[in-house]
Tab-separated table of C-alpha atoms and ligand atoms in Angstrom:
chain	number	residue	atom	x	y	z
T	1	MET	CA	0.004	0.000	-0.010
T	2	ASP	CA	1.235	3.461	-0.815
T	3	LYS	CA	2.293	5.330	2.346
T	4	ASP	CA	0.083	8.407	1.746
T	5	SER	CA	-3.072	6.316	1.310
T	6	GLN	CA	-2.508	5.038	4.870
T	7	LYS	CA	-2.574	8.605	6.199
T	8	THR	CA	-6.295	9.290	6.048
T	9	GLY	CA	-8.205	11.898	8.061
T	10	PRO	CA	-7.606	15.620	8.446
T	11	PRO	CA	-4.099	16.919	7.770
T	12	ALA	CA	-2.001	17.680	10.829
T	13	PRO	CA	-2.557	21.300	11.943
T	14	ASP	CA	0.101	23.688	10.661
T	15	PRO	CA	2.687	23.814	13.520
T	16	SER	CA	2.766	27.606	13.280
T	17	ILE	CA	-0.867	27.880	14.461
T	18	MET	CA	-0.435	25.285	17.221
T	19	PRO	CA	0.446	27.936	19.870
T	20	THR	CA	-2.968	29.579	19.394
T	21	TYR	CA	-4.706	26.434	20.632
T	22	SER	CA	-5.452	25.841	24.314
T	23	LEU	CA	-3.383	23.539	26.468
T	24	ALA	CA	-5.963	20.755	26.297
T	25	THR	CA	-6.022	20.868	22.465
T	26	ARG	CA	-2.224	20.972	22.163
T	27	ALA	CA	-1.929	17.950	24.436
T	28	MET	CA	-4.060	16.116	21.917
T	29	HIS	CA	-2.668	17.452	18.624
T	30	ALA	CA	0.856	18.883	19.013
T	31	ASP	CA	2.290	15.565	17.721
T	32	ASP	CA	-0.146	15.087	14.823
T	33	SER	CA	2.506	15.913	12.257
T	34	LEU	CA	4.520	12.944	13.504
T	35	ASN	CA	1.818	10.424	12.712
T	36	SER	CA	3.346	7.927	10.306
T	37	THR	CA	0.297	5.669	9.915
T	38	SER	CA	-3.480	6.091	9.947
T	39	ASP	CA	-3.738	4.913	13.586
T	40	VAL	CA	-5.671	7.262	15.835
T	41	ALA	CA	-3.948	5.820	18.933
T	42	PRO	CA	-0.195	6.250	18.508
T	43	ALA	CA	1.720	3.144	17.472
T	44	MET	CA	4.339	1.738	19.846
T	45	HIS	CA	7.902	1.623	18.503
T	46	LEU	CA	10.310	-0.313	20.657
T	47	SER	CA	13.217	-0.701	18.238
T	48	THR	CA	16.612	0.429	19.510
T	49	THR	CA	18.015	0.779	16.002
T	50	PHE	CA	16.611	2.159	12.759
T	51	ARG	CA	17.451	1.370	9.127
T	52	TYR	CA	19.528	3.983	7.303
T	53	SER	CA	18.194	5.339	3.994
T	54	HIS	CA	18.677	3.055	1.030
T	55	ASP	CA	19.601	6.133	-0.996
T	56	PRO	CA	23.331	6.916	-0.512
T	57	ASP	CA	22.610	10.621	-1.160
T	58	LYS	CA	20.211	10.751	1.752
T	59	LEU	CA	22.605	9.363	4.382
T	60	ILE	CA	22.983	11.775	7.316
T	61	PRO	CA	25.842	10.798	9.681
T	62	ILE	CA	25.013	11.104	13.393
T	63	ALA	CA	27.382	14.039	13.949
T	64	ASP	CA	26.015	16.061	11.007
T	65	ASP	CA	24.303	19.340	11.937
T	66	GLU	CA	21.740	18.445	9.296
T	67	ILE	CA	20.195	15.822	11.542
T	68	LEU	CA	18.402	18.704	13.323
T	69	LYS	CA	17.034	21.560	11.258
T	70	GLU	CA	17.724	24.999	12.781
T	71	GLY	CA	15.238	25.612	15.611
T	72	SER	CA	13.713	22.118	15.463
T	73	THR	CA	13.875	19.406	18.121
T	74	ILE	CA	12.624	16.729	15.758
T	75	PRO	CA	15.510	14.781	14.200
T	76	GLN	CA	15.352	14.188	10.440
T	77	ALA	CA	15.937	10.499	11.052
T	78	HIS	CA	16.070	8.097	13.972
T	79	ILE	CA	19.345	6.216	14.188
T	80	TYR	CA	19.752	4.659	17.631
T	81	SER	CA	17.321	5.038	20.565
T	82	ARG	CA	20.012	6.452	22.905
T	83	LEU	CA	19.860	9.470	20.577
T	84	SER	CA	16.166	9.592	19.663
T	85	ALA	CA	13.193	7.276	19.126
T	86	PRO	CA	9.730	7.790	17.664
T	87	ASN	CA	7.602	7.526	20.847
T	88	THR	CA	9.952	9.754	22.824
T	89	THR	CA	10.199	12.365	20.083
T	90	ARG	CA	6.396	12.468	19.956
T	91	PHE	CA	6.209	12.925	23.726
T	92	GLU	CA	8.877	15.623	23.672
T	93	THR	CA	7.037	17.416	20.879
T	94	ILE	CA	3.887	17.645	22.987
T	95	LEU	CA	5.920	18.628	26.086
T	96	SER	CA	7.615	21.449	24.157
T	97	SER	CA	4.203	22.813	23.231
T	98	LEU	CA	2.801	22.551	26.760
T	99	LEU	CA	5.911	23.954	28.489
T	100	HIS	CA	6.395	26.811	25.986
T	101	GLY	CA	10.022	25.852	25.402
T	102	HIS	CA	12.247	23.144	23.911
T	103	ALA	CA	11.680	19.967	25.946
T	104	ILE	CA	13.910	16.927	26.372
T	105	THR	CA	13.180	13.801	28.389
T	106	TYR	CA	15.367	11.677	30.688
T	107	SER	CA	15.152	8.373	32.492
T	108	SER	CA	14.027	10.096	35.740
T	109	GLY	CA	13.586	13.511	37.321
T	110	LEU	CA	16.979	13.193	39.054
T	111	SER	CA	18.779	12.287	35.834
T	112	ALA	CA	17.228	15.413	34.278
T	113	PHE	CA	18.596	17.523	37.150
T	114	HIS	CA	21.998	15.856	36.805
T	115	ALA	CA	22.003	16.607	33.068
T	116	LEU	CA	21.190	20.253	33.826
T	117	MET	CA	24.132	20.489	36.191
T	118	VAL	CA	26.399	18.840	33.608
T	119	LEU	CA	25.226	21.401	30.973
T	120	LEU	CA	25.665	24.484	33.139
T	121	ASN	CA	28.559	23.208	35.285
T	122	PRO	CA	28.125	26.064	37.825
T	123	LYS	CA	30.753	26.928	40.416
T	124	CYS	CA	28.054	28.089	42.856
T	125	ILE	CA	24.425	27.275	43.372
T	126	ALA	CA	21.777	28.858	45.638
T	127	ILE	CA	19.101	26.391	46.656
T	128	GLY	CA	16.526	25.996	49.410
T	129	ASP	CA	14.816	22.968	50.946
T	130	GLY	CA	12.877	20.714	48.642
T	131	TYR	CA	13.211	17.250	47.227
T	132	HIS	CA	16.094	15.583	49.052
T	133	GLY	CA	17.205	13.601	45.979
T	134	VAL	CA	18.150	16.862	44.227
T	135	HIS	CA	20.457	17.633	47.142
T	136	GLY	CA	21.904	14.163	46.737
T	137	VAL	CA	22.759	14.926	43.077
T	138	LEU	CA	24.381	18.181	44.203
T	139	GLY	CA	26.476	16.139	46.639
T	140	ILE	CA	27.879	14.272	43.655
T	141	HIS	CA	28.636	17.509	41.826
T	142	LYS	CA	30.310	18.931	44.940
T	143	LYS	CA	32.550	15.847	44.955
T	144	LEU	CA	33.338	16.195	41.249
T	145	SER	CA	33.758	19.929	40.844
T	146	GLY	CA	33.913	21.549	44.281
T	147	LEU	CA	30.546	23.223	43.627
T	148	LYS	CA	29.701	25.723	46.410
T	149	GLN	CA	26.205	26.025	47.875
T	150	ALA	CA	24.333	28.966	49.377
T	151	ASP	CA	20.893	29.364	50.922
T	152	LEU	CA	18.241	30.390	48.388
T	153	HIS	CA	16.454	32.577	50.945
T	154	ASN	CA	19.572	34.519	51.976
T	155	PRO	CA	21.043	36.420	48.988
T	156	GLU	CA	23.860	37.667	51.189
T	157	SER	CA	25.047	34.076	51.398
T	158	TRP	CA	25.038	33.936	47.582
T	159	ASP	CA	27.463	36.848	47.439
T	160	ALA	CA	29.575	35.340	50.222
T	161	ILE	CA	30.339	32.319	48.023
T	162	GLY	CA	30.780	34.547	44.946
T	163	LEU	CA	27.685	33.420	43.018
T	164	GLY	CA	27.789	35.214	39.661
T	165	GLU	CA	28.061	34.795	35.860
T	166	GLY	CA	26.984	31.343	34.691
T	167	ASP	CA	26.036	30.130	38.176
T	168	VAL	CA	22.671	28.758	39.182
T	169	VAL	CA	19.804	29.818	41.409
T	170	HIS	CA	17.480	26.829	41.755
T	171	VAL	CA	13.865	27.245	42.953
T	172	GLU	CA	11.535	24.362	43.599
T	173	THR	CA	7.951	25.611	43.493
T	174	PRO	CA	5.550	24.488	44.787
T	175	LEU	CA	7.859	22.852	47.300
T	176	ASN	CA	8.146	19.199	48.207
T	177	PRO	CA	6.658	18.120	50.612
T	178	THR	CA	4.648	21.117	51.792
T	179	GLY	CA	3.139	22.420	48.534
T	180	GLU	CA	4.015	26.035	49.451
T	181	ALA	CA	4.890	28.354	46.547
T	182	TYR	CA	7.854	30.712	45.941
T	183	ASN	CA	7.924	33.825	43.829
T	184	ILE	CA	9.720	32.839	40.621
T	185	GLN	CA	10.038	36.389	39.222
T	186	HIS	CA	11.665	37.552	42.492
T	187	TYR	CA	14.365	34.924	42.279
T	188	ALA	CA	14.764	35.413	38.508
T	189	ASP	CA	15.525	39.103	39.121
T	190	LEU	CA	18.038	38.317	41.843
T	191	ALA	CA	19.743	35.664	39.710
T	192	HIS	CA	19.848	37.751	36.521
T	193	ALA	CA	21.250	40.764	38.379
T	194	ARG	CA	24.312	38.542	39.085
T	195	GLY	CA	24.481	36.985	35.572
T	196	ALA	CA	23.235	33.668	36.957
T	197	TYR	CA	20.602	31.322	35.527
T	198	LEU	CA	17.269	30.699	37.227
T	199	THR	CA	16.344	27.001	37.087
T	200	VAL	CA	12.882	25.982	38.303
T	201	ASP	CA	11.797	22.516	39.448
T	202	ALA	CA	8.101	22.849	38.603
T	203	THR	CA	7.152	19.248	39.281
T	204	PHE	CA	4.413	20.204	41.770
T	205	GLY	CA	2.943	22.824	39.389
T	206	PRO	CA	2.577	21.252	35.936
T	207	PRO	CA	1.353	23.191	32.834
T	208	GLY	CA	-2.089	24.545	33.478
T	209	ILE	CA	-1.026	25.497	36.983
T	210	GLN	CA	2.076	27.569	36.274
T	211	ASP	CA	4.421	28.599	33.448
T	212	PRO	CA	7.862	29.433	34.964
T	213	PHE	CA	9.161	30.842	31.633
T	214	ALA	CA	6.536	33.602	31.869
T	215	HIS	CA	8.130	34.695	35.164
T	216	GLY	CA	11.804	34.727	34.190
T	217	ALA	CA	12.955	31.095	34.442
T	218	ASP	CA	15.825	30.097	32.133
T	219	PHE	CA	15.320	26.331	32.497
T	220	VAL	CA	12.306	24.378	33.698
T	221	MET	CA	12.581	20.914	35.139
T	222	HIS	CA	9.894	18.336	35.908
T	223	ALA	CA	9.925	14.908	37.464
T	224	GLY	CA	7.667	13.651	34.619
T	225	THR	CA	7.197	10.589	36.800
T	226	LYS	CA	4.516	12.619	38.581
T	227	TYR	CA	1.816	14.557	36.664
T	228	PHE	CA	3.022	13.919	33.072
T	229	GLY	CA	2.998	10.162	33.652
T	230	GLY	CA	0.026	10.588	35.952
T	231	HIS	CA	-0.669	6.892	36.540
T	232	SER	CA	2.184	5.828	38.854
T	233	ASP	CA	3.653	3.568	36.159
T	234	MET	CA	6.571	5.368	34.512
T	235	LEU	CA	9.786	7.126	35.523
T	236	CYS	CA	10.589	10.235	33.525
T	237	GLY	CA	12.497	13.472	33.810
T	238	VAL	CA	11.961	16.569	31.676
T	239	LEU	CA	14.055	19.696	31.044
T	240	ALA	CA	12.829	22.613	28.974
T	241	THR	CA	14.920	25.467	27.630
T	242	ARG	CA	13.549	28.868	26.571
T	243	PRO	CA	11.787	28.927	23.185
T	244	ASP	CA	14.302	31.373	21.602
T	245	LYS	CA	17.450	30.645	19.530
T	246	ASP	CA	19.761	30.434	22.584
T	247	GLY	CA	17.309	28.066	24.213
T	248	TRP	CA	17.408	25.857	21.154
T	249	LYS	CA	21.239	25.795	21.210
T	250	GLN	CA	21.121	24.781	24.893
T	251	TRP	CA	18.626	22.085	23.932
T	252	VAL	CA	20.953	20.757	21.229
T	253	GLN	CA	23.785	20.571	23.761
T	254	LEU	CA	21.556	18.731	26.232
T	255	TRP	CA	20.579	16.327	23.411
T	256	GLN	CA	24.210	15.665	22.518
T	257	GLU	CA	25.189	15.202	26.151
T	258	ARG	CA	22.232	12.911	26.852
T	259	LEU	CA	23.528	10.597	24.138
T	260	LEU	CA	26.751	10.278	26.165
T	261	LEU	CA	25.260	10.274	29.664
T	262	GLY	CA	22.962	7.549	28.421
T	263	SER	CA	20.131	8.750	30.647
T	264	VAL	CA	17.535	8.453	27.946
T	265	MET	CA	13.978	7.482	28.796
T	266	GLY	CA	12.784	4.096	27.562
T	267	SER	CA	10.674	3.892	24.419
T	268	LEU	CA	7.856	2.185	26.312
T	269	GLU	CA	7.825	5.163	28.682
T	270	GLY	CA	7.724	7.508	25.683
T	271	TRP	CA	4.593	5.731	24.491
T	272	LEU	CA	3.059	5.778	27.973
T	273	GLY	CA	3.933	9.465	28.218
T	274	VAL	CA	2.016	10.313	25.072
T	275	ARG	CA	-0.947	8.296	26.269
T	276	SER	CA	-0.927	10.034	29.636
T	277	ILE	CA	-0.245	13.615	28.666
T	278	ARG	CA	-3.435	13.674	26.576
T	279	THR	CA	-5.457	13.919	29.812
T	280	LEU	CA	-3.028	16.125	31.771
T	281	GLU	CA	-5.326	19.124	31.923
T	282	LEU	CA	-8.430	17.123	32.957
T	283	ARG	CA	-6.570	15.269	35.633
T	284	VAL	CA	-4.688	18.194	37.097
T	285	GLN	CA	-7.669	20.538	37.105
T	286	ARG	CA	-9.739	18.059	39.082
T	287	GLN	CA	-6.853	17.160	41.409
T	288	SER	CA	-6.192	20.829	41.999
T	289	ARG	CA	-9.834	21.673	42.743
T	290	SER	CA	-10.220	18.763	45.168
T	291	THR	CA	-6.960	19.581	46.942
T	292	THR	CA	-7.834	23.216	47.457
T	293	ALA	CA	-11.312	22.248	48.722
T	294	LEU	CA	-9.836	19.693	51.172
T	295	VAL	CA	-7.225	22.165	52.406
T	296	GLN	CA	-9.946	24.767	52.851
T	297	TRP	CA	-12.126	22.338	54.803
T	298	LEU	CA	-9.235	21.261	57.064
T	299	SER	CA	-7.951	24.748	57.717
T	300	VAL	CA	-11.427	26.044	58.627
T	301	SER	CA	-11.928	23.004	60.887
T	302	LEU	CA	-8.647	23.743	62.710
T	303	VAL	CA	-9.722	27.251	63.732
T	304	SER	CA	-13.446	26.789	64.014
T	305	THR	CA	-15.181	27.143	67.400
T	306	ASN	CA	-18.541	25.786	66.232
T	307	GLY	CA	-18.129	22.560	68.230
T	308	ASP	CA	-19.230	20.354	65.300
T	309	ALA	CA	-18.246	16.689	65.645
T	310	SER	CA	-16.031	16.899	62.550
T	311	THR	CA	-14.276	19.992	63.863
T	312	VAL	CA	-13.680	18.489	67.278
T	313	VAL	CA	-12.282	15.282	65.823
T	314	THR	CA	-10.001	17.109	63.369
T	315	GLN	CA	-8.677	19.430	66.109
T	316	ALA	CA	-7.960	16.422	68.339
T	317	VAL	CA	-5.457	14.876	65.908
T	318	VAL	CA	-4.241	17.476	63.386
T	319	GLU	CA	-1.832	20.246	64.378
T	320	ARG	CA	-1.571	22.291	61.156
T	321	LEU	CA	-1.290	22.068	57.389
T	322	GLN	CA	0.566	23.789	54.564
T	323	HIS	CA	-0.310	24.460	50.913
T	324	SER	CA	0.012	27.355	48.492
T	325	SER	CA	-3.749	27.974	48.740
T	326	LEU	CA	-3.128	29.127	52.321
T	327	GLN	CA	-0.642	31.778	51.100
T	328	SER	CA	-1.534	35.177	49.671
T	329	GLY	CA	0.060	37.831	47.462
T	330	GLU	CA	-0.409	39.364	44.065
T	331	TRP	CA	2.612	37.437	42.713
T	332	LEU	CA	0.925	34.171	43.674
T	333	ILE	CA	-2.269	35.036	41.757
T	334	LYS	CA	-0.095	35.968	38.743
T	335	GLN	CA	2.055	32.838	39.038
T	336	MET	CA	-0.750	30.339	39.594
T	337	PRO	CA	-3.842	32.000	38.105
T	338	ASN	CA	-5.823	28.791	37.535
T	339	GLY	CA	-5.444	27.056	40.896
T	340	HIS	CA	-2.918	25.296	43.095
T	341	GLY	CA	-0.831	22.156	42.973
T	342	PRO	CA	-2.457	18.961	44.155
T	343	VAL	CA	-0.060	18.173	47.046
T	344	PHE	CA	-0.208	19.449	50.590
T	345	ALA	CA	1.349	18.568	53.965
T	346	LEU	CA	-0.345	17.779	57.231
T	347	TRP	CA	1.310	18.022	60.660
T	348	MET	CA	-0.304	15.657	63.121
T	349	LYS	CA	-0.238	16.276	66.871
T	350	SER	CA	2.303	13.521	67.440
T	351	GLU	CA	4.643	11.193	65.556
T	352	LYS	CA	2.475	8.255	66.569
T	353	LEU	CA	-0.588	9.809	64.954
T	354	ALA	CA	1.378	10.547	61.799
T	355	ARG	CA	2.604	6.955	61.620
T	356	SER	CA	-0.866	5.613	62.186
T	357	LEU	CA	-3.127	7.783	59.964
T	358	PRO	CA	-2.254	6.006	56.648
T	359	SER	CA	-3.350	2.657	58.110
T	360	LYS	CA	-6.808	4.019	58.923
T	361	LEU	CA	-7.547	5.336	55.435
T	362	ARG	CA	-9.381	3.316	52.759
T	363	LEU	CA	-8.974	5.478	49.658
T	364	PHE	CA	-5.382	6.742	50.065
T	365	HIS	CA	-2.530	4.339	49.339
T	366	HIS	CA	0.337	4.640	51.803
T	367	ALA	CA	3.190	5.087	49.320
T	368	THR	CA	5.821	7.552	48.248
T	369	SER	CA	5.579	9.588	45.018
T	370	LEU	CA	2.712	11.782	43.881
T	371	GLY	CA	0.869	13.120	40.885
T	372	GLY	CA	-0.936	9.926	39.915
T	373	VAL	CA	-4.698	9.444	39.474
T	374	GLU	CA	-4.737	7.575	42.791
T	375	SER	CA	-4.636	9.567	46.043
T	376	LEU	CA	-1.468	8.847	48.052
T	377	ILE	CA	-0.447	9.650	51.575
T	378	GLU	CA	3.069	9.243	52.908
T	379	TRP	CA	4.405	9.403	56.433
T	380	ARG	CA	7.255	11.451	55.082
T	381	ARG	CA	9.857	9.993	57.462
T	382	MET	CA	9.681	6.821	55.369
T	383	SER	CA	11.675	8.440	52.594
T	384	ASP	CA	13.179	11.628	54.058
T	385	ASP	CA	15.089	11.315	57.332
T	386	LYS	CA	15.402	15.098	57.802
T	387	VAL	CA	11.723	15.871	57.864
T	388	ASP	CA	9.667	16.501	61.018
T	389	PRO	CA	8.316	13.052	62.034
T	390	ARG	CA	4.803	14.478	62.451
T	391	VAL	CA	4.539	15.307	58.713
T	392	LEU	CA	2.368	13.499	56.219
T	393	ARG	CA	2.481	14.383	52.528
T	394	ILE	CA	-0.816	14.040	50.693
T	395	SER	CA	-1.151	13.807	46.893
T	396	ILE	CA	-4.764	14.049	45.786
T	397	GLY	CA	-5.906	11.886	42.892
T	398	VAL	CA	-9.047	12.006	40.754
T	399	GLU	CA	-11.404	10.281	43.175
T	400	ASP	CA	-14.555	12.151	44.241
T	401	PHE	CA	-13.863	14.979	46.668
T	402	GLU	CA	-16.671	14.091	49.089
T	403	ASP	CA	-15.428	10.488	49.313
T	404	LEU	CA	-11.865	11.637	50.080
T	405	LYS	CA	-13.128	14.066	52.719
T	406	ALA	CA	-15.297	11.391	54.363
T	407	ASP	CA	-12.358	8.962	54.328
T	408	LEU	CA	-10.063	11.431	56.084
T	409	LEU	CA	-12.730	12.236	58.632
T	410	GLN	CA	-13.471	8.589	59.516
T	411	ALA	CA	-9.694	8.011	59.909
T	412	PHE	CA	-9.414	10.991	62.264
T	413	GLU	CA	-12.334	9.532	64.254
T	414	VAL	CA	-10.659	6.154	64.561
T	415	LEU	CA	-7.371	7.772	65.696
T	416	ARG	CA	-9.183	9.917	68.239
T	417	ALA	CA	-11.075	6.923	69.624
T	418	GLU	CA	-7.765	5.065	70.018
T	419	GLN	CA	-6.105	7.883	71.954
R	501	LIG	C1	10.201	18.042	43.281
R	501	LIG	C2	10.838	16.794	42.783
R	501	LIG	N1	11.877	16.889	41.926
R	501	LIG	C3	12.516	15.793	41.462
R	501	LIG	C4	12.137	14.515	41.836
R	501	LIG	C5	12.868	13.342	41.292
R	501	LIG	O1	12.102	12.691	40.306
R	501	LIG	P1	12.336	11.153	39.997
R	501	LIG	O2	11.838	10.343	41.157
R	501	LIG	O3	11.562	10.925	38.721
R	501	LIG	O4	13.799	10.992	39.795
R	501	LIG	C6	11.063	14.386	42.699
R	501	LIG	C7	10.645	13.057	43.146
R	501	LIG	O5	9.806	12.887	44.006
R	501	LIG	C8	10.411	15.552	43.179
R	501	LIG	O6	9.386	15.460	44.034
């Protein structure tokens, strides 16, 4: 059969008009031009190696600049899957559209962060709390290069270590595990005044919630394992560079270095990624709404004096909670105009209560990670030995809000009865 006759249906939208479509539409169609068959559901390509052209004049050696057209992140040909592969390229094409930059994937969020540090090779970095694994990666870079570290929230400490041209200010927002937000533009201004890059780990605030490039970020990172995967079944890391020419050059360097680091995401994950990202907006909107409503309910319960049974029971076991919806500020409304990330933290009245709450719940799995369709709760001490032992991290899934609320309440009741 002739190849074109297999490609039925409407032509792929002109890529130049793609940015005018909404996020939900781009998640569905940004990769249409990469359809090589008439399948509506993307085909799965697991090959690690790809046949070269049979036409000697069309052979493009791997090191040729021609393999990538200026400004494009779609290789002219696939050669070997450590360089590129069809499912992954499709996924990256959608991610570039959703992140408003040039996106590249990695085998995990941490390998993406490692690749970013390899690319920028800073002498100094300013960083706050946040995901402990990122600090572990920095430990490796300190060993390799003598990288110096300062406290993100104390710019005087940046100057004390000489943070300047080509160095890095790294902001994780919203923050793991509390879900509190930081002002990206504020840190971008401080970084740029010193000639440093602002890198943002936006894992907890996926597209639809926030766009760090719109607030001065130079690089955006995601643990794609979380909301992009969305179903707790794939590891993935994502970096995005700015959409301009310099950003494309940085992307090309990341692409060339990923070939050598070998930290490429598997082809199966690329396929899963495309399947999952189609519903990103639906999932995250619902997760965000439910989270904000739960946080609202809990925070009102903690200060209420109405004497309701639910208030009394909540006050008996819960000390406090944290989430960006409890913060205020014009910058926050600008940065997250459509809602908040779907993770928050709960401080119980004691370590014993924090250890016990997960076992009393029916709808929340007690497990690490976040961002999936299933609600998860984690007694955070299980994976982070530096965290307050009374802290639980809660990642809200797509279950019904009233069911989740009722489940939390019945668990509080059981804990209170046991006290
Ligand atoms: C904020 C943040 N960044 C990075 C990572 C690392 O991602 P991965 O587990 O895919 O390596 C995580 C993992 O939980 C995270 O929460």
